[in-house]
Amino acid sequence: MSAPHEPLSGESPLNADPEQPRYEPPPSVGKLLLWVLLFVLAAVVVVVGGVYFS
């Protein structure tokens, strides 16, 4: 029998240890600011729409 799974030469070293948690890099400041502004804009649209239609 062969040994337990050993990474092949073409396999990424990130897949070598499945127990190791991998996280996405944090978003850049610009992208985070864009999401915040989009959320604020959506909130303003909801409030203005509620005032307009009431």
C-alpha positions as YAML, in Angstrom:
chain: A
units: angstrom
residues:
- id: 1
  name: MET
  ca: [0.00, 0.00, 0.00]
- id: 2
  name: SER
  ca: [1.09, 3.55, -0.51]
- id: 3
  name: ALA
  ca: [1.69, 6.13, 2.17]
- id: 4
  name: PRO
  ca: [-1.09, 8.56, 3.17]
- id: 5
  name: HIS
  ca: [-1.86, 11.27, 0.65]
- id: 6
  name: GLU
  ca: [1.30, 13.07, -0.32]
- id: 7
  name: PRO
  ca: [0.99, 16.22, -2.44]
- id: 8
  name: LEU
  ca: [1.84, 15.63, -6.07]
- id: 9
  name: SER
  ca: [4.33, 17.84, -7.83]
- id: 10
  name: GLY
  ca: [1.55, 19.76, -9.65]
- id: 11
  name: GLU
  ca: [-0.59, 20.19, -6.55]
- id: 12
  name: SER
  ca: [-0.66, 23.50, -4.71]
- id: 13
  name: PRO
  ca: [1.13, 23.53, -1.35]
- id: 14
  name: LEU
  ca: [-1.98, 25.23, 0.10]
- id: 15
  name: ASN
  ca: [-3.82, 21.92, -0.28]
- id: 16
  name: ALA
  ca: [-1.13, 19.98, 1.57]
- id: 17
  name: ASP
  ca: [-2.73, 20.40, 5.03]
- id: 18
  name: PRO
  ca: [-6.54, 20.35, 4.95]
- id: 19
  name: GLU
  ca: [-6.69, 21.11, 8.71]
- id: 20
  name: GLN
  ca: [-4.98, 24.48, 8.24]
- id: 21
  name: PRO
  ca: [-7.64, 27.24, 8.01]
- id: 22
  name: ARG
  ca: [-7.29, 29.53, 5.01]
- id: 23
  name: TYR
  ca: [-8.83, 32.99, 4.94]
- id: 24
  name: GLU
  ca: [-9.40, 35.49, 2.17]
- id: 25
  name: PRO
  ca: [-7.23, 38.60, 2.32]
- id: 26
  name: PRO
  ca: [-9.00, 41.60, 3.86]
- id: 27
  name: PRO
  ca: [-10.65, 43.97, 1.39]
- id: 28
  name: SER
  ca: [-8.72, 47.05, 0.41]
- id: 29
  name: VAL
  ca: [-9.73, 50.34, 2.02]
- id: 30
  name: GLY
  ca: [-11.17, 51.63, -1.24]
- id: 31
  name: LYS
  ca: [-13.35, 48.57, -1.81]
- id: 32
  name: LEU
  ca: [-14.55, 48.67, 1.81]
- id: 33
  name: LEU
  ca: [-15.40, 52.37, 1.46]
- id: 34
  name: LEU
  ca: [-17.29, 51.63, -1.75]
- id: 35
  name: TRP
  ca: [-19.43, 48.99, 0.00]
- id: 36
  name: VAL
  ca: [-20.13, 51.35, 2.91]
- id: 37
  name: LEU
  ca: [-21.17, 54.14, 0.53]
- id: 38
  name: LEU
  ca: [-23.39, 51.72, -1.40]
- id: 39
  name: PHE
  ca: [-25.07, 50.63, 1.84]
- id: 40
  name: VAL
  ca: [-25.59, 54.26, 2.93]
- id: 41
  name: LEU
  ca: [-27.01, 55.14, -0.49]
- id: 42
  name: ALA
  ca: [-29.43, 52.21, -0.31]
- id: 43
  name: ALA
  ca: [-30.52, 53.31, 3.18]
- id: 44
  name: VAL
  ca: [-31.11, 56.89, 1.98]
- id: 45
  name: VAL
  ca: [-33.17, 55.62, -0.97]
- id: 46
  name: VAL
  ca: [-35.33, 53.54, 1.37]
- id: 47
  name: VAL
  ca: [-35.88, 56.47, 3.76]
- id: 48
  name: VAL
  ca: [-36.61, 58.98, 0.98]
- id: 49
  name: GLY
  ca: [-38.96, 56.50, -0.69]
- id: 50
  name: GLY
  ca: [-40.78, 55.96, 2.57]
- id: 51
  name: VAL
  ca: [-41.19, 59.69, 3.16]
- id: 52
  name: TYR
  ca: [-42.29, 60.27, -0.45]
- id: 53
  name: PHE
  ca: [-44.89, 57.50, -0.54]
- id: 54
  name: SER
  ca: [-46.33, 58.16, 2.93]
...
